[in-house]
């Protein structure tokens, strides 16, 4: 970025125009919007204040900070990592390179868990929930925030992910109802012998050979551990489904997010476990089968 041009910005409007142009030349996805987000982040403004501040002067220190963030974005670092957060289901979550950035499709997983839980249990029923693959905590902590009478456990092999999720739990004031467990998928829960009412997971599901073909914003910055689903993309679904008979309470709900073209195979794994009586498949907004829900009704 030519320093003299950036340093010659006199007000917020000029900074926005220059930043938008710079990101556009770098080929980012939405340069005008992302330029605004970066400038608002540096100036610590909400959108209303930002729009009202267009004629206001901008100082050299602010320009320097904006420049650093713009250069990171021009290198295709995800905007969420640059800003340090991502909105999910109406709440802001801390994100960092140690965790996968929550996607909009995963909000559908939350919606289906909440919907189907209401069909099985009363709204006041205290339930035990486990989430395999903590990440930022978006799934576990959203469910905790939506359902104050639920007790939740979440398992991740990454200590970095657990550390970030704990910060998010404190931010959302749900930490007292969530257990954070560092371990290898189902093993820590199997070791305790406990049974859960709801099992939810958005595990890594991209086949190993496809991971290297991902967009550079994903492959270059997001943790491979949170993306790579093994040779065929099903390794974690198999492990979870094989353990379902030992994990689920007599009446239970299982919900997965899956990748493109994976829904039928994962649904079959659930049925073959012998622990699931009914399976439902739901598409995302693009029409891709994305959410699998299974019932266990062995009362």
PDB file of C-alpha atoms in Angstrom:
ATOM      1  CA  UNK A   1       0.000   0.000   0.000  1.00  0.00           C
ATOM      2  CA  UNK A   2       1.566   3.334  -0.988  1.00  0.00           C
ATOM      3  CA  UNK A   3       2.226   4.994   2.346  1.00  0.00           C
ATOM      4  CA  UNK A   4       1.900   8.524   1.039  1.00  0.00           C
ATOM      5  CA  UNK A   5      -1.607   7.872  -0.261  1.00  0.00           C
ATOM      6  CA  UNK A   6      -2.850   6.259   2.935  1.00  0.00           C
ATOM      7  CA  UNK A   7      -1.213   8.912   5.080  1.00  0.00           C
ATOM      8  CA  UNK A   8      -2.841  11.703   3.075  1.00  0.00           C
ATOM      9  CA  UNK A   9      -6.336  10.712   4.154  1.00  0.00           C
ATOM     10  CA  UNK A  10      -7.985  13.702   5.830  1.00  0.00           C
ATOM     11  CA  UNK A  11     -11.213  12.207   7.113  1.00  0.00           C
ATOM     12  CA  UNK A  12     -13.128   8.979   7.601  1.00  0.00           C
ATOM     13  CA  UNK A  13     -14.813   9.172   4.197  1.00  0.00           C
ATOM     14  CA  UNK A  14     -11.506   9.435   2.357  1.00  0.00           C
ATOM     15  CA  UNK A  15     -10.077   6.582   4.392  1.00  0.00           C
ATOM     16  CA  UNK A  16     -13.071   4.401   3.513  1.00  0.00           C
ATOM     17  CA  UNK A  17     -12.789   5.169  -0.192  1.00  0.00           C
ATOM     18  CA  UNK A  18      -9.076   4.407  -0.215  1.00  0.00           C
ATOM     19  CA  UNK A  19      -9.413   1.240   1.867  1.00  0.00           C
ATOM     20  CA  UNK A  20     -12.224  -0.046  -0.374  1.00  0.00           C
ATOM     21  CA  UNK A  21     -10.123   0.557  -3.473  1.00  0.00           C
ATOM     22  CA  UNK A  22      -7.098  -1.138  -1.936  1.00  0.00           C
ATOM     23  CA  UNK A  23      -9.002  -4.276  -0.959  1.00  0.00           C
ATOM     24  CA  UNK A  24     -10.714  -4.320  -4.346  1.00  0.00           C
ATOM     25  CA  UNK A  25      -7.345  -4.362  -6.085  1.00  0.00           C
ATOM     26  CA  UNK A  26      -6.261  -7.179  -3.767  1.00  0.00           C
ATOM     27  CA  UNK A  27      -9.258  -9.235  -4.895  1.00  0.00           C
ATOM     28  CA  UNK A  28     -11.048  -9.661  -1.571  1.00  0.00           C
ATOM     29  CA  UNK A  29     -14.649 -10.826  -1.627  1.00  0.00           C
ATOM     30  CA  UNK A  30     -16.491  -7.703  -0.453  1.00  0.00           C
ATOM     31  CA  UNK A  31     -14.010  -4.802  -0.362  1.00  0.00           C
ATOM     32  CA  UNK A  32     -16.399  -1.998   0.565  1.00  0.00           C
ATOM     33  CA  UNK A  33     -17.974  -3.896   3.447  1.00  0.00           C
ATOM     34  CA  UNK A  34     -14.678  -5.267   4.738  1.00  0.00           C
ATOM     35  CA  UNK A  35     -13.022  -1.843   4.551  1.00  0.00           C
ATOM     36  CA  UNK A  36     -15.843  -0.482   6.674  1.00  0.00           C
ATOM     37  CA  UNK A  37     -15.485  -3.303   9.204  1.00  0.00           C
ATOM     38  CA  UNK A  38     -11.753  -2.697   9.554  1.00  0.00           C
ATOM     39  CA  UNK A  39     -12.095   1.062   9.973  1.00  0.00           C
ATOM     40  CA  UNK A  40     -14.952   0.678  12.450  1.00  0.00           C
ATOM     41  CA  UNK A  41     -12.860  -1.820  14.388  1.00  0.00           C
ATOM     42  CA  UNK A  42      -9.949   0.603  14.669  1.00  0.00           C
ATOM     43  CA  UNK A  43     -12.188   3.574  15.490  1.00  0.00           C
ATOM     44  CA  UNK A  44     -14.342   1.444  17.837  1.00  0.00           C
ATOM     45  CA  UNK A  45     -17.604   2.572  16.285  1.00  0.00           C
ATOM     46  CA  UNK A  46     -20.924   0.919  15.601  1.00  0.00           C
ATOM     47  CA  UNK A  47     -22.368   1.403  12.131  1.00  0.00           C
ATOM     48  CA  UNK A  48     -24.591   4.355  13.010  1.00  0.00           C
ATOM     49  CA  UNK A  49     -21.713   6.260  14.591  1.00  0.00           C
ATOM     50  CA  UNK A  50     -19.451   5.370  11.690  1.00  0.00           C
ATOM     51  CA  UNK A  51     -21.853   6.704   9.071  1.00  0.00           C
ATOM     52  CA  UNK A  52     -22.280   9.909  11.043  1.00  0.00           C
ATOM     53  CA  UNK A  53     -18.507  10.333  11.320  1.00  0.00           C
ATOM     54  CA  UNK A  54     -17.708  10.514   7.596  1.00  0.00           C
ATOM     55  CA  UNK A  55     -16.554  14.172   7.676  1.00  0.00           C
ATOM     56  CA  UNK A  56     -14.559  13.692  10.888  1.00  0.00           C
ATOM     57  CA  UNK A  57     -10.753  13.884  10.809  1.00  0.00           C
ATOM     58  CA  UNK A  58      -8.685  10.742  11.218  1.00  0.00           C
ATOM     59  CA  UNK A  59      -5.273  10.843  12.872  1.00  0.00           C
ATOM     60  CA  UNK A  60      -1.967   9.268  11.883  1.00  0.00           C
ATOM     61  CA  UNK A  61      -2.109   6.597  14.573  1.00  0.00           C
ATOM     62  CA  UNK A  62      -5.540   5.461  13.400  1.00  0.00           C
ATOM     63  CA  UNK A  63      -4.369   5.458   9.786  1.00  0.00           C
ATOM     64  CA  UNK A  64      -1.362   3.320  10.703  1.00  0.00           C
ATOM     65  CA  UNK A  65      -3.576   0.798  12.525  1.00  0.00           C
ATOM     66  CA  UNK A  66      -5.998   0.630   9.609  1.00  0.00           C
ATOM     67  CA  UNK A  67      -3.114   0.096   7.220  1.00  0.00           C
ATOM     68  CA  UNK A  68      -1.787  -2.898   9.172  1.00  0.00           C
ATOM     69  CA  UNK A  69      -5.191  -4.602   9.140  1.00  0.00           C
ATOM     70  CA  UNK A  70      -5.764  -3.847   5.461  1.00  0.00           C
ATOM     71  CA  UNK A  71      -2.458  -5.443   4.561  1.00  0.00           C
ATOM     72  CA  UNK A  72      -3.394  -8.567   6.515  1.00  0.00           C
ATOM     73  CA  UNK A  73      -6.693  -8.775   4.648  1.00  0.00           C
ATOM     74  CA  UNK A  74      -4.970  -8.172   1.306  1.00  0.00           C
ATOM     75  CA  UNK A  75      -2.864 -11.249   2.109  1.00  0.00           C
ATOM     76  CA  UNK A  76      -6.206 -13.120   2.344  1.00  0.00           C
ATOM     77  CA  UNK A  77      -6.205 -13.637   6.080  1.00  0.00           C
ATOM     78  CA  UNK A  78      -9.882 -14.150   6.992  1.00  0.00           C
ATOM     79  CA  UNK A  79     -11.572 -10.950   8.130  1.00  0.00           C
ATOM     80  CA  UNK A  80     -12.873 -12.797  11.205  1.00  0.00           C
ATOM     81  CA  UNK A  81      -9.348 -13.479  12.453  1.00  0.00           C
ATOM     82  CA  UNK A  82      -8.329  -9.890  11.778  1.00  0.00           C
ATOM     83  CA  UNK A  83     -11.254  -8.532  13.787  1.00  0.00           C
ATOM     84  CA  UNK A  84     -11.014 -11.326  16.353  1.00  0.00           C
ATOM     85  CA  UNK A  85     -14.672 -12.313  16.308  1.00  0.00           C
ATOM     86  CA  UNK A  86     -17.544 -13.755  14.316  1.00  0.00           C
ATOM     87  CA  UNK A  87     -21.271 -13.414  14.848  1.00  0.00           C
ATOM     88  CA  UNK A  88     -23.118 -16.706  15.230  1.00  0.00           C
ATOM     89  CA  UNK A  89     -26.817 -17.102  16.006  1.00  0.00           C
ATOM     90  CA  UNK A  90     -26.991 -13.466  17.096  1.00  0.00           C
ATOM     91  CA  UNK A  91     -23.985 -13.589  19.424  1.00  0.00           C
ATOM     92  CA  UNK A  92     -20.385 -12.499  18.911  1.00  0.00           C
ATOM     93  CA  UNK A  93     -17.771 -15.226  19.405  1.00  0.00           C
ATOM     94  CA  UNK A  94     -14.047 -14.731  19.836  1.00  0.00           C
ATOM     95  CA  UNK A  95     -12.171 -16.478  17.023  1.00  0.00           C
ATOM     96  CA  UNK A  96      -8.465 -16.929  16.360  1.00  0.00           C
ATOM     97  CA  UNK A  97      -6.315 -19.073  14.046  1.00  0.00           C
ATOM     98  CA  UNK A  98      -6.544 -21.999  16.488  1.00  0.00           C
ATOM     99  CA  UNK A  99     -10.254 -22.531  15.779  1.00  0.00           C
ATOM    100  CA  UNK A 100     -12.478 -22.929  12.753  1.00  0.00           C
ATOM    101  CA  UNK A 101     -14.536 -19.842  11.931  1.00  0.00           C
ATOM    102  CA  UNK A 102     -18.236 -20.596  12.595  1.00  0.00           C
ATOM    103  CA  UNK A 103     -20.247 -20.807   9.361  1.00  0.00           C
ATOM    104  CA  UNK A 104     -23.847 -19.703   8.744  1.00  0.00           C
ATOM    105  CA  UNK A 105     -24.820 -23.277   7.797  1.00  0.00           C
ATOM    106  CA  UNK A 106     -24.051 -24.404  11.332  1.00  0.00           C
ATOM    107  CA  UNK A 107     -26.816 -22.151  12.617  1.00  0.00           C
ATOM    108  CA  UNK A 108     -29.174 -24.634  10.932  1.00  0.00           C
ATOM    109  CA  UNK A 109     -27.755 -27.341  13.183  1.00  0.00           C
ATOM    110  CA  UNK A 110     -28.715 -25.255  16.211  1.00  0.00           C
ATOM    111  CA  UNK A 111     -32.200 -24.668  14.822  1.00  0.00           C
ATOM    112  CA  UNK A 112     -32.843 -28.363  14.250  1.00  0.00           C
ATOM    113  CA  UNK A 113     -31.558 -29.388  17.676  1.00  0.00           C
ATOM    114  CA  UNK A 114     -33.847 -26.858  19.340  1.00  0.00           C
ATOM    115  CA  UNK A 115     -36.819 -27.817  17.163  1.00  0.00           C
ATOM    116  CA  UNK A 116     -36.488 -31.568  17.613  1.00  0.00           C
ATOM    117  CA  UNK A 117     -35.773 -31.327  21.331  1.00  0.00           C
ATOM    118  CA  UNK A 118     -39.152 -29.630  21.728  1.00  0.00           C
ATOM    119  CA  UNK A 119     -40.813 -32.543  19.958  1.00  0.00           C
ATOM    120  CA  UNK A 120     -39.314 -35.082  22.349  1.00  0.00           C
ATOM    121  CA  UNK A 121     -39.119 -33.300  25.707  1.00  0.00           C
ATOM    122  CA  UNK A 122     -40.947 -30.536  27.523  1.00  0.00           C
ATOM    123  CA  UNK A 123     -39.342 -27.093  27.409  1.00  0.00           C
ATOM    124  CA  UNK A 124     -38.471 -27.291  31.121  1.00  0.00           C
ATOM    125  CA  UNK A 125     -36.886 -30.749  30.987  1.00  0.00           C
ATOM    126  CA  UNK A 126     -33.274 -30.684  32.236  1.00  0.00           C
ATOM    127  CA  UNK A 127     -31.144 -32.469  29.654  1.00  0.00           C
ATOM    128  CA  UNK A 128     -27.560 -33.652  29.251  1.00  0.00           C
ATOM    129  CA  UNK A 129     -25.831 -32.631  26.007  1.00  0.00           C
ATOM    130  CA  UNK A 130     -22.444 -33.470  24.511  1.00  0.00           C
ATOM    131  CA  UNK A 131     -20.806 -31.726  21.557  1.00  0.00           C
ATOM    132  CA  UNK A 132     -17.864 -33.430  19.858  1.00  0.00           C
ATOM    133  CA  UNK A 133     -15.513 -30.859  18.327  1.00  0.00           C
ATOM    134  CA  UNK A 134     -15.598 -27.715  20.457  1.00  0.00           C
ATOM    135  CA  UNK A 135     -13.864 -25.225  18.186  1.00  0.00           C
ATOM    136  CA  UNK A 136     -14.818 -21.708  19.241  1.00  0.00           C
ATOM    137  CA  UNK A 137     -17.654 -23.168  21.303  1.00  0.00           C
ATOM    138  CA  UNK A 138     -20.263 -21.803  18.905  1.00  0.00           C
ATOM    139  CA  UNK A 139     -22.502 -24.889  19.029  1.00  0.00           C
ATOM    140  CA  UNK A 140     -22.209 -25.774  22.710  1.00  0.00           C
ATOM    141  CA  UNK A 141     -22.392 -22.235  24.018  1.00  0.00           C
ATOM    142  CA  UNK A 142     -25.268 -21.224  21.771  1.00  0.00           C
ATOM    143  CA  UNK A 143     -27.279 -24.186  23.032  1.00  0.00           C
ATOM    144  CA  UNK A 144     -26.338 -23.271  26.601  1.00  0.00           C
ATOM    145  CA  UNK A 145     -27.460 -19.681  26.059  1.00  0.00           C
ATOM    146  CA  UNK A 146     -30.711 -20.761  24.424  1.00  0.00           C
ATOM    147  CA  UNK A 147     -31.530 -23.431  27.025  1.00  0.00           C
ATOM    148  CA  UNK A 148     -30.699 -22.401  30.618  1.00  0.00           C
ATOM    149  CA  UNK A 149     -31.840 -25.772  32.022  1.00  0.00           C
ATOM    150  CA  UNK A 150     -29.440 -27.837  29.894  1.00  0.00           C
ATOM    151  CA  UNK A 151     -26.111 -29.168  31.175  1.00  0.00           C
ATOM    152  CA  UNK A 152     -23.470 -29.457  28.480  1.00  0.00           C
ATOM    153  CA  UNK A 153     -20.097 -31.080  27.869  1.00  0.00           C
ATOM    154  CA  UNK A 154     -17.872 -30.409  24.891  1.00  0.00           C
ATOM    155  CA  UNK A 155     -14.812 -32.350  23.758  1.00  0.00           C
ATOM    156  CA  UNK A 156     -11.905 -31.219  21.598  1.00  0.00           C
ATOM    157  CA  UNK A 157      -8.409 -32.554  21.100  1.00  0.00           C
ATOM    158  CA  UNK A 158      -7.060 -29.009  20.727  1.00  0.00           C
ATOM    159  CA  UNK A 159      -6.124 -27.123  23.886  1.00  0.00           C
ATOM    160  CA  UNK A 160      -6.062 -23.907  21.847  1.00  0.00           C
ATOM    161  CA  UNK A 161      -9.688 -24.428  20.869  1.00  0.00           C
ATOM    162  CA  UNK A 162     -10.736 -25.160  24.437  1.00  0.00           C
ATOM    163  CA  UNK A 163      -8.988 -22.022  25.686  1.00  0.00           C
ATOM    164  CA  UNK A 164     -10.867 -19.853  23.183  1.00  0.00           C
ATOM    165  CA  UNK A 165     -14.173 -21.593  23.894  1.00  0.00           C
ATOM    166  CA  UNK A 166     -13.741 -20.959  27.622  1.00  0.00           C
ATOM    167  CA  UNK A 167     -13.322 -17.247  26.921  1.00  0.00           C
ATOM    168  CA  UNK A 168     -16.523 -17.309  24.908  1.00  0.00           C
ATOM    169  CA  UNK A 169     -18.332 -19.125  27.713  1.00  0.00           C
ATOM    170  CA  UNK A 170     -17.362 -16.369  30.124  1.00  0.00           C
ATOM    171  CA  UNK A 171     -18.426 -13.726  27.624  1.00  0.00           C
ATOM    172  CA  UNK A 172     -21.852 -15.362  27.265  1.00  0.00           C
ATOM    173  CA  UNK A 173     -22.169 -16.075  31.002  1.00  0.00           C
ATOM    174  CA  UNK A 174     -22.769 -19.815  30.549  1.00  0.00           C
ATOM    175  CA  UNK A 175     -19.474 -21.215  31.866  1.00  0.00           C
ATOM    176  CA  UNK A 176     -21.051 -22.734  34.987  1.00  0.00           C
ATOM    177  CA  UNK A 177     -23.158 -25.132  32.897  1.00  0.00           C
ATOM    178  CA  UNK A 178     -20.486 -26.259  30.448  1.00  0.00           C
ATOM    179  CA  UNK A 179     -17.717 -28.828  30.955  1.00  0.00           C
ATOM    180  CA  UNK A 180     -14.731 -28.443  28.667  1.00  0.00           C
ATOM    181  CA  UNK A 181     -12.892 -31.713  28.057  1.00  0.00           C
ATOM    182  CA  UNK A 182      -9.596 -32.113  26.236  1.00  0.00           C
ATOM    183  CA  UNK A 183      -9.539 -35.503  24.587  1.00  0.00           C
ATOM    184  CA  UNK A 184      -9.957 -37.663  21.509  1.00  0.00           C
ATOM    185  CA  UNK A 185     -13.572 -37.432  20.343  1.00  0.00           C
ATOM    186  CA  UNK A 186     -15.845 -39.973  22.086  1.00  0.00           C
ATOM    187  CA  UNK A 187     -13.251 -41.564  24.364  1.00  0.00           C
ATOM    188  CA  UNK A 188     -13.504 -39.171  27.355  1.00  0.00           C
ATOM    189  CA  UNK A 189     -17.289 -39.590  27.529  1.00  0.00           C
ATOM    190  CA  UNK A 190     -17.128 -43.360  27.093  1.00  0.00           C
ATOM    191  CA  UNK A 191     -14.582 -43.521  29.898  1.00  0.00           C
ATOM    192  CA  UNK A 192     -17.042 -41.924  32.330  1.00  0.00           C
ATOM    193  CA  UNK A 193     -19.865 -44.282  31.382  1.00  0.00           C
ATOM    194  CA  UNK A 194     -22.322 -41.397  31.245  1.00  0.00           C
ATOM    195  CA  UNK A 195     -25.294 -41.345  28.891  1.00  0.00           C
ATOM    196  CA  UNK A 196     -26.454 -38.203  27.106  1.00  0.00           C
ATOM    197  CA  UNK A 197     -29.851 -37.027  25.951  1.00  0.00           C
ATOM    198  CA  UNK A 198     -28.543 -35.007  23.009  1.00  0.00           C
ATOM    199  CA  UNK A 199     -25.389 -35.616  20.983  1.00  0.00           C
ATOM    200  CA  UNK A 200     -24.418 -32.922  18.496  1.00  0.00           C
ATOM    201  CA  UNK A 201     -21.362 -32.606  16.285  1.00  0.00           C
ATOM    202  CA  UNK A 202     -19.980 -30.729  13.313  1.00  0.00           C
ATOM    203  CA  UNK A 203     -16.793 -32.777  12.922  1.00  0.00           C
ATOM    204  CA  UNK A 204     -14.100 -32.338  10.271  1.00  0.00           C
ATOM    205  CA  UNK A 205     -15.632 -33.808   7.118  1.00  0.00           C
ATOM    206  CA  UNK A 206     -13.472 -32.810   4.158  1.00  0.00           C
ATOM    207  CA  UNK A 207     -11.624 -35.773   2.563  1.00  0.00           C
ATOM    208  CA  UNK A 208      -7.878 -35.479   3.112  1.00  0.00           C
ATOM    209  CA  UNK A 209      -7.108 -35.218  -0.604  1.00  0.00           C
ATOM    210  CA  UNK A 210      -9.576 -32.326  -0.970  1.00  0.00           C
ATOM    211  CA  UNK A 211      -8.182 -30.234   1.871  1.00  0.00           C
ATOM    212  CA  UNK A 212      -5.239 -29.063  -0.235  1.00  0.00           C
ATOM    213  CA  UNK A 213      -7.681 -27.792  -2.868  1.00  0.00           C
ATOM    214  CA  UNK A 214      -9.522 -25.468  -0.491  1.00  0.00           C
ATOM    215  CA  UNK A 215      -9.625 -21.709  -0.951  1.00  0.00           C
ATOM    216  CA  UNK A 216      -6.394 -20.094   0.220  1.00  0.00           C
ATOM    217  CA  UNK A 217      -8.274 -18.137   2.890  1.00  0.00           C
ATOM    218  CA  UNK A 218      -9.291 -21.442   4.460  1.00  0.00           C
ATOM    219  CA  UNK A 219      -6.242 -23.593   3.810  1.00  0.00           C
ATOM    220  CA  UNK A 220      -3.732 -20.882   4.618  1.00  0.00           C
ATOM    221  CA  UNK A 221      -5.203 -19.843   7.960  1.00  0.00           C
ATOM    222  CA  UNK A 222      -7.813 -22.186   9.454  1.00  0.00           C
ATOM    223  CA  UNK A 223      -6.567 -25.245  11.361  1.00  0.00           C
ATOM    224  CA  UNK A 224      -6.244 -28.356   9.202  1.00  0.00           C
ATOM    225  CA  UNK A 225      -7.156 -30.389  12.277  1.00  0.00           C
ATOM    226  CA  UNK A 226     -10.645 -28.862  12.114  1.00  0.00           C
ATOM    227  CA  UNK A 227     -11.053 -29.569   8.389  1.00  0.00           C
ATOM    228  CA  UNK A 228      -9.563 -32.975   7.571  1.00  0.00           C
ATOM    229  CA  UNK A 229     -12.093 -35.786   7.842  1.00  0.00           C
ATOM    230  CA  UNK A 230      -9.726 -38.578   6.855  1.00  0.00           C
ATOM    231  CA  UNK A 231      -9.357 -40.460   3.592  1.00  0.00           C
ATOM    232  CA  UNK A 232     -13.049 -40.368   2.657  1.00  0.00           C
ATOM    233  CA  UNK A 233     -14.295 -37.638   4.994  1.00  0.00           C
ATOM    234  CA  UNK A 234     -16.241 -40.021   7.237  1.00  0.00           C
ATOM    235  CA  UNK A 235     -13.712 -41.066   9.873  1.00  0.00           C
ATOM    236  CA  UNK A 236     -15.240 -39.031  12.693  1.00  0.00           C
ATOM    237  CA  UNK A 237     -18.842 -39.888  11.813  1.00  0.00           C
ATOM    238  CA  UNK A 238     -17.917 -43.588  11.905  1.00  0.00           C
ATOM    239  CA  UNK A 239     -16.288 -43.298  15.300  1.00  0.00           C
ATOM    240  CA  UNK A 240     -19.210 -41.406  16.788  1.00  0.00           C
ATOM    241  CA  UNK A 241     -21.863 -43.673  15.275  1.00  0.00           C
ATOM    242  CA  UNK A 242     -20.077 -46.828  16.412  1.00  0.00           C
ATOM    243  CA  UNK A 243     -20.191 -45.453  19.952  1.00  0.00           C
ATOM    244  CA  UNK A 244     -23.844 -44.378  19.914  1.00  0.00           C
ATOM    245  CA  UNK A 245     -25.163 -47.486  21.726  1.00  0.00           C
ATOM    246  CA  UNK A 246     -22.816 -46.686  24.632  1.00  0.00           C
ATOM    247  CA  UNK A 247     -23.340 -42.926  24.591  1.00  0.00           C
ATOM    248  CA  UNK A 248     -27.077 -42.378  24.313  1.00  0.00           C
ATOM    249  CA  UNK A 249     -29.781 -42.389  26.951  1.00  0.00           C
ATOM    250  CA  UNK A 250     -32.857 -44.558  26.232  1.00  0.00           C
ATOM    251  CA  UNK A 251     -34.560 -41.538  24.680  1.00  0.00           C
ATOM    252  CA  UNK A 252     -32.064 -39.419  22.782  1.00  0.00           C
ATOM    253  CA  UNK A 253     -31.436 -37.064  19.903  1.00  0.00           C
ATOM    254  CA  UNK A 254     -28.386 -37.042  17.598  1.00  0.00           C
ATOM    255  CA  UNK A 255     -27.630 -34.191  15.186  1.00  0.00           C
ATOM    256  CA  UNK A 256     -24.766 -33.819  12.708  1.00  0.00           C
ATOM    257  CA  UNK A 257     -23.692 -31.253  10.178  1.00  0.00           C
ATOM    258  CA  UNK A 258     -22.308 -32.928   7.048  1.00  0.00           C
ATOM    259  CA  UNK A 259     -20.499 -31.956   3.865  1.00  0.00           C
ATOM    260  CA  UNK A 260     -21.854 -31.953   0.340  1.00  0.00           C
ATOM    261  CA  UNK A 261     -23.014 -35.399  -0.884  1.00  0.00           C
ATOM    262  CA  UNK A 262     -22.430 -36.945   2.559  1.00  0.00           C
ATOM    263  CA  UNK A 263     -25.939 -36.926   3.999  1.00  0.00           C
ATOM    264  CA  UNK A 264     -27.135 -40.348   2.848  1.00  0.00           C
ATOM    265  CA  UNK A 265     -23.939 -42.097   3.912  1.00  0.00           C
ATOM    266  CA  UNK A 266     -23.978 -40.511   7.369  1.00  0.00           C
ATOM    267  CA  UNK A 267     -27.669 -41.304   7.766  1.00  0.00           C
ATOM    268  CA  UNK A 268     -26.838 -44.928   6.951  1.00  0.00           C
ATOM    269  CA  UNK A 269     -24.053 -44.972   9.550  1.00  0.00           C
ATOM    270  CA  UNK A 270     -26.557 -43.762  12.131  1.00  0.00           C
ATOM    271  CA  UNK A 271     -29.029 -46.493  11.218  1.00  0.00           C
ATOM    272  CA  UNK A 272     -26.342 -49.192  11.206  1.00  0.00           C
ATOM    273  CA  UNK A 273     -25.377 -48.248  14.761  1.00  0.00           C
ATOM    274  CA  UNK A 274     -28.549 -49.936  15.982  1.00  0.00           C
ATOM    275  CA  UNK A 275     -29.163 -47.030  18.332  1.00  0.00           C
ATOM    276  CA  UNK A 276     -31.240 -44.803  16.042  1.00  0.00           C
ATOM    277  CA  UNK A 277     -34.900 -45.405  15.202  1.00  0.00           C
ATOM    278  CA  UNK A 278     -35.688 -42.474  12.893  1.00  0.00           C
ATOM    279  CA  UNK A 279     -33.496 -40.269  10.695  1.00  0.00           C
ATOM    280  CA  UNK A 280     -34.298 -36.911   9.108  1.00  0.00           C
ATOM    281  CA  UNK A 281     -32.246 -34.978   6.531  1.00  0.00           C
ATOM    282  CA  UNK A 282     -32.493 -31.207   6.080  1.00  0.00           C
ATOM    283  CA  UNK A 283     -31.009 -28.972   3.345  1.00  0.00           C
ATOM    284  CA  UNK A 284     -29.205 -25.688   3.831  1.00  0.00           C
ATOM    285  CA  UNK A 285     -30.243 -22.471   2.074  1.00  0.00           C
ATOM    286  CA  UNK A 286     -28.343 -23.563  -1.046  1.00  0.00           C
ATOM    287  CA  UNK A 287     -30.375 -26.775  -1.229  1.00  0.00           C
ATOM    288  CA  UNK A 288     -27.467 -28.980  -0.110  1.00  0.00           C
ATOM    289  CA  UNK A 289     -28.399 -31.709   2.375  1.00  0.00           C
ATOM    290  CA  UNK A 290     -26.573 -30.410   5.426  1.00  0.00           C
ATOM    291  CA  UNK A 291     -28.161 -31.489   8.727  1.00  0.00           C
ATOM    292  CA  UNK A 292     -28.887 -35.062   9.844  1.00  0.00           C
ATOM    293  CA  UNK A 293     -31.101 -35.657  12.870  1.00  0.00           C
ATOM    294  CA  UNK A 294     -31.711 -39.040  14.451  1.00  0.00           C
ATOM    295  CA  UNK A 295     -34.034 -40.174  17.248  1.00  0.00           C
ATOM    296  CA  UNK A 296     -33.523 -42.940  19.745  1.00  0.00           C
ATOM    297  CA  UNK A 297     -36.892 -43.846  21.233  1.00  0.00           C
ATOM    298  CA  UNK A 298     -36.150 -47.018  23.225  1.00  0.00           C
ATOM    299  CA  UNK A 299     -38.260 -46.079  26.235  1.00  0.00           C
TER     300      UNK A 299
END
